[in-house]
Amino acid sequence: MMRQYELVERVRRYNPNTDEALLNRAYVYAMKAHGTQKRASGAPYISHPIEVAAILADLKLDDSTIVAALLHDTIEDTEVTREEIESKFGKDIAVLVDGLTKIKKLDLVSKRAEQAENLRKLLLAIADDVRVLLVKLADRLHNMRTLQYVPEEKRNRIAEETLDIYAPLAGRMGMHDMREELEDLAFRQLSPDAYRSIESRLVNLREKNRHLIAEIEGELTGALAAKRIRARVKGREKRPHSIWRKMERKAIGFEQLSDIYGFRIVVGTVEECYRAIGVVHTRWPVVPGRFKDYISTPKQNDYRSIHTTVVGPGRQRVELQVRTREMEDVAEYGIAAHALYKDSGGTPTEMLSRDSGAYAWLRRTIELLAEGSSSEEFLEHTKLELFHDQVFCFTPKGRLIALPRKATPIDFAYAVHTDVGNSAIGCKINGKVAPLVSELATGDEVEILRGEGHSPPAAWESIVVTGKARAAIRRSTRSAVRKQYTGLGQRMVERTFARAGKPLSTERLQAALSRLARSSLDDVYAAVGRGEMRADDVVKAVHPDWRGERKAKKEAPRSEGWFGLSRGSSLKFRIPGFRGSSTPNAPSSPIPIRGINGDLPVRFAPDGGAVPGDRIVGIMTPGEGITIYPIQSPALKEFDDEPHRWLDVRWDIDEAAAQRYPARVKLMCSNAPGTLAQIAQVISEHAGNIDNIRMARRSPDFTEMTIDVEVYDLKHLTAIIAQLRTKPVVASAERVNG
Ligand code: MN
């Protein structure tokens, strides 16, 4: 076990001005706080923080970081409070220890998906101070090194988390040695057989090539020296995990792996890097496609080096990295190394907050994450395949909701609870009101606004991406449709009773249920609403002597299709007495107009339909819904005998009409050249849209034109007709209704 004086000695070696008293105070304080606590290995607990501090001392970090490492488990695991640490060690250190405590609490979360929260909070914690993350990585490294003492059932989770989150994070921060060690330790836990097999082959290979590394090192050093390049050449074996990954990635066996060995050439200057590469390439054949110059184009994490692979001594393929000493430190210590290359004073944090490459990357990532805009890139690199097809959002209370990519706030609402989804009428994303159809991004905080007695529009079904939301919408829509048909049926039954001059008594109707072969009043109404039962028959069931209103039953003419109302439509019908829910947020709502009456469709009569400004009437058709006719429409004659099907409806337009409606105009025109062009011009000058024109020659002199034109409202249509009448070629112009 490492001793306190050894730690101080290590720190003093790179930092002669270290505050030894501070380090000692922190050590004594932590030791007292942990008291008789033991590690899983049985060692006194203090052995852990001191090892963590030692790892950070190897990274040559400042006193605050070392002290924070010594204290990192005190708040969470002992009686110590943040306030006490602040009063004894100052605010800087208290903030660091507090950040670590927060991360530690999250470590208790064991569900895999929830590690994303872990990850995010982890990053947000370092938004203030990157040293929190450095201590955390060192803490994890020591815990991984002592994983064998941890209870069996916890080991895999810790190893998975290490492989998923901490190792990639270390890599992204440029700390490759730490990354490799974390990966190896996790790999050994998660795939012990594979690890052992690779390890034993490495042992064999080491035996066989006992002198190979030294030989190549010698040859390289000699060749470079001959060209007057002073270089430090260091060969090494690849680590089991990186060999394993390569075997997986390339689907090859261990024997086929040619570059188990890697050599690093460290020189003084960038210029020497290129000269060294020249020496190597003239001497040994280059393996094509393996040359990469990360000096002229550094990696995102500030990594710089030249990579190449040559067929070296003994026909052995050898991977080479050429770099300067500074690049070497950055590659090994990553962010921590930037502290070593400060040109002026200042703490590492101050250094790091300047625009040094590695920290700039981290800073950007944190900013992106904090903005909640796009953390995709980070997730893709850090969490690899586990998370990149998902987004992670939060409820206002901080609950994490994992959703597939492209999920909407509607999906979010249903993921929280079906009731929340069913009553959702709007949302706030990160505090701002947003459409329910927005695409969510990782880190978004989503608040769902709910409306009383609201039910989800059927159109949502095609917007959502989660199965849960889709199923819930379908279920709710079905019951909403039934409710609407029940309402329609009830209204028709009431009207029929009124026409028959009989009072509608629910008691008597209840008593007649068996005659109607239905078990409840609602069933009767729903059956009438759907057209499975006639309203007349309901009256007859109660009053068998009544003869009925009429014999022949006529249907409303079938239209060629529903008039397509687009999203954001401002049109609403107010149908007195019709029990339908309306959309509370209609004007800006992206929900199609159908939503206004639940899911009972409202449509326009197909030919020469109504335009706003027309007096209109609705005709109820069981099983279909309501068809809107302009009051002057000849088609209404069909329903003269069925007054119980008529509904008073009227326009209810909230804002300046932006929607167009089809109307039909019939013209009688003289057969002169250019007539059609003139008519088309009049219509387009008045902002009408021509949908369709049919022409029929009625005589040698006259042609009848039927023009379907889209207009905003009656005033618009009337203006167009008036303009048409002013043209000499137009003998007459009339609106027609189907
Ligand atoms: Mn710890």
Coordinates of C-alpha atoms in Angstrom, one line a residue, residues 5-494:
Y5 CA 5.1 10.3 2.4
E6 CA 5.6 8.5 -0.9
L7 CA 2.7 10.4 -2.4
V8 CA 4.1 13.7 -1.2
E9 CA 7.4 12.7 -2.6
R10 CA 5.9 12.0 -6.0
V11 CA 4.1 15.3 -6.1
R12 CA 7.2 17.2 -5.1
R13 CA 9.1 15.6 -7.9
Y14 CA 7.1 17.5 -10.5
N15 CA 5.9 20.3 -8.3
P16 CA 8.7 21.6 -6.0
N17 CA 6.3 24.3 -4.6
T18 CA 3.7 21.8 -3.5
D19 CA 1.9 22.6 -0.2
E20 CA 3.0 19.6 1.7
A21 CA 1.1 20.7 4.8
L22 CA -2.1 20.8 2.8
L23 CA -1.6 17.3 1.4
N24 CA -0.9 16.0 4.8
R25 CA -3.9 17.6 6.4
A26 CA -6.1 16.2 3.7
Y27 CA -4.7 12.7 4.2
V28 CA -5.1 12.8 8.0
Y29 CA -8.6 14.3 7.6
A30 CA -9.7 11.5 5.1
M31 CA -8.1 8.8 7.2
K32 CA -10.0 10.0 10.3
A33 CA -13.2 10.3 8.4
H34 CA -13.1 6.8 6.9
G35 CA -12.1 5.5 10.4
T36 CA -12.4 1.8 10.5
Q37 CA -14.0 1.4 7.1
K38 CA -12.5 -1.3 4.9
R39 CA -12.2 -1.9 1.2
A40 CA -13.7 -5.0 -0.2
S41 CA -10.2 -6.4 -0.2
G42 CA -10.0 -6.0 3.5
A43 CA -7.5 -3.2 3.3
P44 CA -8.1 0.0 5.3
Y45 CA -10.3 2.3 3.2
I46 CA -7.7 5.1 3.1
S47 CA -5.6 2.9 0.8
H48 CA -8.1 3.7 -2.0
P49 CA -8.1 7.5 -2.0
I50 CA -4.4 7.5 -1.6
E51 CA -4.0 5.2 -4.7
V52 CA -6.3 7.4 -6.6
A53 CA -4.2 10.5 -5.6
A54 CA -1.1 8.6 -6.7
I55 CA -2.6 7.9 -10.2
L56 CA -3.3 11.7 -10.5
A57 CA 0.2 12.5 -9.3
D58 CA 1.5 10.4 -12.2
L59 CA -0.5 12.7 -14.4
K60 CA 1.3 15.6 -12.6
L61 CA -1.8 17.4 -11.5
D62 CA -2.1 20.3 -9.1
D63 CA -2.5 20.2 -5.3
S64 CA -6.3 20.8 -5.4
T65 CA -6.8 17.8 -7.6
I66 CA -4.6 15.6 -5.4
V67 CA -6.4 16.8 -2.3
A68 CA -9.8 16.3 -3.9
A69 CA -8.7 12.7 -4.7
L70 CA -7.8 12.1 -1.1
L71 CA -11.2 13.4 0.0
H72 CA -13.3 12.1 -2.9
D73 CA -15.3 9.5 -0.9
T74 CA -15.7 11.4 2.3
I75 CA -19.0 13.2 1.8
E76 CA -20.7 10.2 0.4
D77 CA -19.4 7.5 2.7
T78 CA -18.7 9.3 6.0
E79 CA -20.3 11.9 8.3
V80 CA -18.3 14.7 6.6
T81 CA -20.3 17.5 5.0
R82 CA -19.5 19.8 2.1
E83 CA -19.6 22.8 4.4
E84 CA -16.9 21.2 6.7
I85 CA -14.7 20.6 3.7
E86 CA -15.1 24.1 2.5
S87 CA -14.2 25.6 5.9
K88 CA -11.2 23.3 6.2
F89 CA -9.9 23.2 2.7
G90 CA -11.5 26.1 0.9
K91 CA -14.1 26.5 -1.7
D92 CA -12.1 25.2 -4.7
I93 CA -11.6 21.8 -3.2
A94 CA -15.1 21.7 -1.7
V95 CA -16.6 22.1 -5.2
L96 CA -14.4 19.3 -6.6
V97 CA -15.3 16.9 -3.8
D98 CA -19.0 17.8 -4.1
G99 CA -18.9 17.2 -7.9
L100 CA -17.4 13.7 -7.2
T101 CA -20.1 13.0 -4.6
K102 CA -22.8 13.8 -7.1
I103 CA -21.3 11.4 -9.6
K104 CA -20.8 8.8 -7.0
K105 CA -24.5 8.8 -6.1
L106 CA -25.3 8.2 -9.7
D107 CA -23.1 5.1 -9.7
L108 CA -25.8 3.4 -7.6
V109 CA -28.1 3.5 -10.6
S110 CA -27.7 0.1 -12.0
K111 CA -30.0 -0.1 -15.0
R112 CA -28.1 0.1 -18.2
A113 CA -30.2 2.7 -20.0
E114 CA -30.0 5.0 -17.0
Q115 CA -26.2 5.2 -17.4
A116 CA -26.9 7.8 -19.9
E117 CA -28.1 10.0 -17.2
N118 CA -25.0 9.1 -15.3
L119 CA -23.0 10.1 -18.3
R120 CA -24.7 13.4 -18.8
K121 CA -24.6 14.5 -15.2
L122 CA -21.0 13.4 -15.2
L123 CA -20.2 15.8 -18.0
L124 CA -22.3 18.6 -16.6
A125 CA -20.3 18.2 -13.4
I126 CA -17.1 18.9 -15.2
A127 CA -18.6 21.8 -17.1
D128 CA -17.4 23.7 -14.0
D129 CA -14.2 21.9 -13.5
V130 CA -12.5 19.3 -15.6
R131 CA -10.5 18.1 -12.6
V132 CA -13.7 16.4 -11.3
L133 CA -13.6 14.1 -14.3
L134 CA -9.9 13.5 -13.9
V135 CA -10.4 12.4 -10.3
K136 CA -13.3 10.3 -11.4
L137 CA -11.3 8.5 -14.0
A138 CA -8.5 7.8 -11.6
D139 CA -11.1 6.5 -9.1
R140 CA -12.5 4.2 -11.7
L141 CA -9.1 3.0 -12.7
H142 CA -8.2 2.0 -9.1
N143 CA -11.6 0.4 -8.6
M144 CA -11.0 -1.6 -11.9
R145 CA -7.6 -2.6 -10.7
T146 CA -9.1 -4.0 -7.5
L147 CA -12.2 -5.4 -9.2
Q148 CA -11.5 -9.0 -8.1
Y149 CA -12.4 -8.1 -4.5
V150 CA -15.8 -6.7 -5.4
P151 CA -18.8 -9.1 -5.0
E152 CA -19.1 -11.2 -8.2
E153 CA -22.6 -10.0 -9.2
K154 CA -21.4 -6.3 -9.3
R155 CA -18.3 -6.9 -11.3
N156 CA -19.9 -7.2 -14.8
R157 CA -21.9 -4.0 -14.4
I158 CA -18.9 -2.0 -13.3
A159 CA -16.9 -3.5 -16.2
E160 CA -19.6 -2.7 -18.7
E161 CA -19.9 0.8 -17.5
T162 CA -16.2 1.2 -17.7
L163 CA -16.1 -0.1 -21.3
D164 CA -19.2 1.9 -22.3
I165 CA -18.5 5.2 -20.7
Y166 CA -15.2 5.8 -18.9
A167 CA -12.7 4.2 -21.2
P168 CA -14.0 6.0 -24.3
L169 CA -14.2 9.2 -22.3
A170 CA -10.5 8.8 -21.3
G171 CA -9.8 8.2 -25.0
R172 CA -11.7 11.3 -26.1
M173 CA -9.7 13.3 -23.6
G174 CA -6.5 12.1 -25.2
M175 CA -5.5 9.9 -22.2
H176 CA -4.7 6.8 -24.2
D177 CA -2.8 4.9 -21.5
M178 CA -5.6 5.2 -19.1
R179 CA -8.1 4.2 -21.8
E180 CA -6.2 1.1 -22.7
E181 CA -5.8 0.0 -19.1
L182 CA -9.5 0.5 -18.4
E183 CA -10.4 -1.4 -21.5
D184 CA -8.1 -4.3 -20.6
L185 CA -9.4 -4.6 -17.1
A186 CA -13.0 -4.5 -18.3
F187 CA -12.2 -7.0 -21.1
R188 CA -10.7 -9.4 -18.6
Q189 CA -13.8 -9.3 -16.5
L190 CA -16.4 -9.5 -19.3
S191 CA -14.7 -12.0 -21.6
P192 CA -12.3 -13.9 -19.4
D193 CA -11.8 -16.8 -21.9
A194 CA -11.0 -14.5 -24.8
Y195 CA -8.7 -12.5 -22.5
R196 CA -6.9 -15.6 -21.3
S197 CA -6.5 -17.0 -24.8
I198 CA -5.0 -13.8 -26.1
E199 CA -2.8 -13.3 -23.1
S200 CA -1.4 -16.8 -23.4
R201 CA -0.6 -16.4 -27.1
L202 CA 1.1 -13.1 -26.3
V203 CA 3.2 -15.0 -23.7
N204 CA 4.2 -17.5 -26.4
L205 CA 5.0 -14.8 -28.9
R206 CA 7.0 -13.0 -26.3
E207 CA 9.0 -16.1 -25.7
K208 CA 9.5 -16.7 -29.5
N209 CA 10.4 -13.1 -30.3
R210 CA 12.3 -12.5 -27.1
H211 CA 14.8 -10.3 -28.7
L212 CA 12.7 -8.9 -31.5
I213 CA 11.6 -5.7 -29.8
A214 CA 15.1 -4.9 -28.7
E215 CA 16.5 -5.7 -32.2
I216 CA 14.0 -3.5 -34.0
E217 CA 14.5 -0.7 -31.4
G218 CA 18.3 -0.9 -32.0
E219 CA 18.0 -0.9 -35.8
L220 CA 15.6 2.0 -35.8
T221 CA 17.8 4.0 -33.4
G222 CA 20.9 3.2 -35.5
A223 CA 19.3 4.2 -38.8
L224 CA 18.1 7.5 -37.3
A225 CA 21.4 8.3 -35.7
A226 CA 23.2 7.8 -39.0
K227 CA 21.1 10.7 -40.3
R228 CA 21.8 12.7 -37.1
I229 CA 18.4 12.4 -35.7
R230 CA 18.3 12.0 -31.9
A231 CA 15.4 9.8 -31.1
R232 CA 14.0 7.8 -28.3
V233 CA 12.6 4.5 -29.7
K234 CA 10.3 2.4 -27.7
G235 CA 8.7 -0.8 -28.8
R236 CA 5.7 -2.4 -27.2
E237 CA 3.2 -5.1 -27.5
K238 CA -0.4 -4.2 -28.2
R239 CA -2.8 -4.8 -25.3
P240 CA -5.1 -7.8 -25.3
H241 CA -8.2 -5.7 -25.7
S242 CA -6.9 -3.8 -28.7
I243 CA -5.8 -7.1 -30.3
W244 CA -9.2 -8.5 -29.5
R245 CA -11.0 -5.6 -31.1
K246 CA -8.9 -5.9 -34.2
M247 CA -9.6 -9.6 -34.4
E248 CA -13.3 -8.8 -34.1
R249 CA -13.3 -5.9 -36.5
K250 CA -11.3 -7.7 -39.2
A251 CA -12.8 -11.1 -38.5
I252 CA -9.3 -12.7 -38.4
G253 CA -7.5 -15.0 -36.1
F254 CA -4.6 -14.2 -33.8
E255 CA -2.1 -15.8 -36.2
Q256 CA -3.2 -13.6 -39.0
L257 CA -2.6 -10.5 -37.0
S258 CA 0.6 -9.1 -38.3
D259 CA 1.1 -5.9 -36.2
I260 CA 1.2 -7.1 -32.6
Y261 CA 4.1 -4.8 -32.2
G262 CA 4.1 -1.1 -32.2
F263 CA 7.0 1.3 -32.0
R264 CA 7.2 4.8 -31.1
I265 CA 9.8 7.2 -32.2
V266 CA 10.0 10.4 -30.2
V267 CA 12.1 13.2 -31.5
G268 CA 12.7 16.9 -30.7
T269 CA 11.0 18.8 -33.4
V270 CA 8.2 18.6 -36.0
E271 CA 10.8 18.9 -38.7
E272 CA 12.6 15.8 -37.3
C273 CA 9.4 13.9 -37.3
Y274 CA 9.2 14.2 -41.1
R275 CA 12.9 13.5 -41.5
A276 CA 12.5 10.4 -39.3
I277 CA 9.6 9.2 -41.5
G278 CA 11.8 9.7 -44.5
V279 CA 14.6 7.5 -43.0
V280 CA 12.1 4.7 -42.1
H281 CA 10.4 4.8 -45.5
T282 CA 13.7 4.6 -47.4
R283 CA 14.9 1.7 -45.4
W284 CA 11.9 -0.5 -45.1
P285 CA 9.0 -1.2 -47.5
V286 CA 5.8 0.7 -46.6
V287 CA 2.6 -1.2 -46.2
P288 CA 0.2 0.8 -48.4
G289 CA -2.7 2.6 -47.0
R290 CA -1.4 2.9 -43.5
F291 CA 0.3 6.3 -43.6
K292 CA -1.5 8.9 -41.6
D293 CA -0.3 12.4 -40.8
Y294 CA -2.0 13.6 -37.7
I295 CA 0.6 16.4 -37.3
S296 CA -0.6 18.4 -40.2
T297 CA -4.2 17.4 -39.4
P298 CA -4.6 16.7 -35.7
K299 CA -7.4 14.5 -34.4
Q300 CA -10.3 16.2 -32.8
N301 CA -9.0 15.4 -29.3
D302 CA -5.7 17.2 -30.1
Y303 CA -3.8 14.0 -30.8
R304 CA -0.8 14.6 -33.1
S305 CA 1.5 12.0 -34.6
I306 CA 2.5 10.4 -37.8
H307 CA 1.5 6.8 -38.2
T308 CA 2.9 4.4 -40.7
T309 CA 3.4 0.6 -41.0
V310 CA 6.5 -0.9 -42.6
V311 CA 7.7 -4.4 -43.3
G312 CA 10.6 -4.2 -40.8
P313 CA 13.5 -6.5 -39.7
G314 CA 12.7 -10.2 -39.9
R315 CA 9.8 -9.5 -42.3
Q316 CA 7.8 -8.5 -39.3
R317 CA 5.1 -5.9 -39.9
V318 CA 5.8 -3.0 -37.6
E319 CA 3.5 -0.2 -36.7
L320 CA 5.2 3.1 -36.1
Q321 CA 4.2 6.3 -34.5
V322 CA 6.5 9.3 -34.9
R323 CA 6.0 12.4 -32.7
T324 CA 7.7 15.1 -30.6
R325 CA 8.1 14.9 -26.9
E326 CA 5.3 17.4 -26.4
M327 CA 3.0 15.4 -28.6
E328 CA 3.9 12.4 -26.6
D329 CA 2.9 14.0 -23.4
V330 CA -0.4 15.2 -24.8
A331 CA -1.0 11.7 -26.2
E332 CA -0.3 10.0 -22.8
Y333 CA -1.7 12.5 -20.4
G334 CA -4.2 14.2 -22.6
I335 CA -5.8 17.1 -21.0
A336 CA -3.6 16.8 -18.0
A337 CA -0.5 17.4 -20.2
H338 CA -1.6 20.9 -21.2
A339 CA -0.8 21.9 -17.6
L340 CA 2.8 20.9 -18.3
Y341 CA 3.1 23.2 -21.2
K342 CA 1.9 26.4 -19.7
D343 CA 4.0 29.3 -20.7
S344 CA 3.0 31.3 -17.7
G345 CA 1.7 30.5 -14.3
G346 CA -1.8 29.6 -13.3
T347 CA -3.5 26.5 -12.1
P348 CA -4.3 23.7 -14.5
T349 CA -7.9 24.7 -14.6
E350 CA -7.0 28.2 -15.7
M351 CA -4.7 26.7 -18.2
L352 CA -7.3 24.3 -19.4
S353 CA -9.9 26.9 -19.8
R354 CA -7.7 28.7 -22.2
D355 CA -8.3 27.6 -25.7
S356 CA -6.1 24.5 -25.6
G357 CA -7.3 22.0 -28.1
A358 CA -8.3 19.1 -25.9
Y359 CA -10.1 21.3 -23.5
A360 CA -11.7 23.2 -26.2
W361 CA -13.2 20.0 -27.5
L362 CA -14.5 19.1 -24.1
R363 CA -15.8 22.5 -23.6
R364 CA -17.7 22.4 -26.9
T365 CA -19.2 19.0 -26.0
I366 CA -20.3 20.3 -22.7
E367 CA -21.8 23.4 -24.2
L368 CA -23.7 21.3 -26.8
L369 CA -24.9 19.1 -24.1
A370 CA -26.0 22.0 -21.9
E371 CA -27.8 23.6 -24.8
G372 CA -29.5 20.3 -25.4
S373 CA -29.0 20.8 -29.1
S374 CA -26.9 18.0 -30.5
S375 CA -24.9 15.7 -28.3
E376 CA -25.1 13.1 -31.0
E377 CA -21.5 13.3 -32.0
F378 CA -20.4 13.0 -28.4
L379 CA -22.7 10.0 -27.8
E380 CA -21.6 8.3 -30.9
H381 CA -18.0 8.4 -29.9
T382 CA -18.5 7.9 -26.2
K383 CA -21.3 5.4 -25.9
L384 CA -20.6 3.8 -29.3
E385 CA -23.4 1.6 -30.6
L386 CA -25.5 1.4 -27.5
F387 CA -26.9 4.9 -27.5
H388 CA -26.7 6.4 -30.9
D389 CA -30.1 5.3 -32.0
Q390 CA -31.7 6.8 -29.0
V391 CA -32.4 10.2 -27.4
F392 CA -32.4 10.8 -23.7
C393 CA -34.8 13.4 -22.3
F394 CA -35.8 14.5 -18.9
T395 CA -39.0 15.3 -17.1
P396 CA -39.0 18.6 -15.1
K397 CA -38.3 16.4 -12.0
G398 CA -35.2 14.9 -13.6
R399 CA -36.6 11.5 -14.5
L400 CA -34.8 10.1 -17.5
I401 CA -36.9 9.0 -20.5
A402 CA -35.1 7.0 -23.1
L403 CA -36.7 7.1 -26.6
P404 CA -35.8 6.1 -30.1
R405 CA -34.3 8.7 -32.3
K406 CA -36.9 11.0 -34.0
A407 CA -39.2 10.6 -31.1
T408 CA -41.7 13.5 -30.4
P409 CA -43.0 15.0 -27.2
I410 CA -46.1 12.9 -27.8
D411 CA -44.0 9.8 -27.5
F412 CA -42.4 11.3 -24.5
A413 CA -45.8 12.0 -22.9
Y414 CA -46.9 8.4 -23.5
A415 CA -43.6 7.1 -22.2
V416 CA -44.2 9.0 -18.9
H417 CA -47.8 7.7 -18.6
T418 CA -50.7 6.8 -20.9
D419 CA -52.9 9.4 -19.1
V420 CA -50.3 12.1 -19.7
G421 CA -50.2 11.2 -23.4
N422 CA -54.0 11.1 -23.8
S423 CA -54.4 14.5 -22.2
A424 CA -51.4 16.2 -23.9
I425 CA -52.3 19.4 -25.6
G426 CA -48.9 21.1 -25.9
C427 CA -45.4 21.1 -24.5
K428 CA -42.4 23.0 -23.4
I429 CA -39.0 22.0 -24.4
N430 CA -36.3 23.4 -22.2
G431 CA -38.8 25.9 -20.9
K432 CA -40.0 27.1 -24.3
V433 CA -43.4 26.3 -25.8
A434 CA -42.8 24.0 -28.7
P435 CA -45.0 22.0 -31.1
L436 CA -45.9 18.5 -30.0
V437 CA -44.5 17.2 -33.3
S438 CA -41.0 18.5 -32.6
E439 CA -38.1 16.1 -32.8
L440 CA -36.5 15.6 -29.4
A441 CA -32.8 15.8 -28.8
T442 CA -30.7 14.3 -26.1
G443 CA -30.6 16.4 -23.0
D444 CA -34.0 18.1 -23.7
E445 CA -36.1 18.7 -20.7
V446 CA -39.7 18.2 -21.7
E447 CA -42.8 19.4 -19.9
I448 CA -46.1 18.2 -21.2
L449 CA -49.1 20.6 -21.0
R450 CA -52.3 18.8 -20.3
G451 CA -55.9 19.6 -21.0
E452 CA -59.0 18.3 -19.1
G453 CA -61.2 15.8 -20.9
H454 CA -59.0 15.9 -24.0
S455 CA -58.5 12.9 -26.2
P456 CA -55.7 12.4 -28.7
P457 CA -56.4 13.1 -32.4
A458 CA -56.2 10.1 -34.5
A459 CA -53.7 11.8 -36.7
W460 CA -51.1 11.5 -34.0
E461 CA -50.9 7.8 -34.8
S462 CA -48.9 8.5 -37.9
I463 CA -46.6 11.1 -36.1
V464 CA -45.4 9.0 -33.2
V465 CA -42.5 6.6 -33.4
T466 CA -43.0 4.4 -30.3
G467 CA -45.2 1.4 -30.3
K468 CA -46.5 2.3 -26.8
A469 CA -47.8 5.7 -28.0
R470 CA -49.3 4.3 -31.2
A471 CA -51.2 1.6 -29.3
A472 CA -52.5 4.0 -26.7
I473 CA -53.6 6.5 -29.4
R474 CA -55.4 3.7 -31.2
R475 CA -57.2 2.6 -28.1
S476 CA -58.2 6.0 -27.1
T477 CA -59.3 6.9 -30.6
R478 CA -61.5 3.9 -30.7
S479 CA -63.2 4.9 -27.5
A480 CA -63.5 8.5 -28.7
V481 CA -65.1 7.3 -32.0
R482 CA -67.6 5.2 -30.0
K483 CA -68.3 8.3 -27.9
Q484 CA -68.9 10.4 -31.0
Y485 CA -71.3 7.8 -32.5
T486 CA -73.1 7.5 -29.2
G487 CA -73.6 11.3 -29.2
L488 CA -74.7 11.3 -32.9
G489 CA -77.1 8.4 -32.2
Q490 CA -78.5 10.0 -29.1
R491 CA -79.2 13.2 -31.0
M492 CA -81.0 11.3 -33.8
V493 CA -83.1 9.4 -31.3
E494 CA -84.0 12.5 -29.4

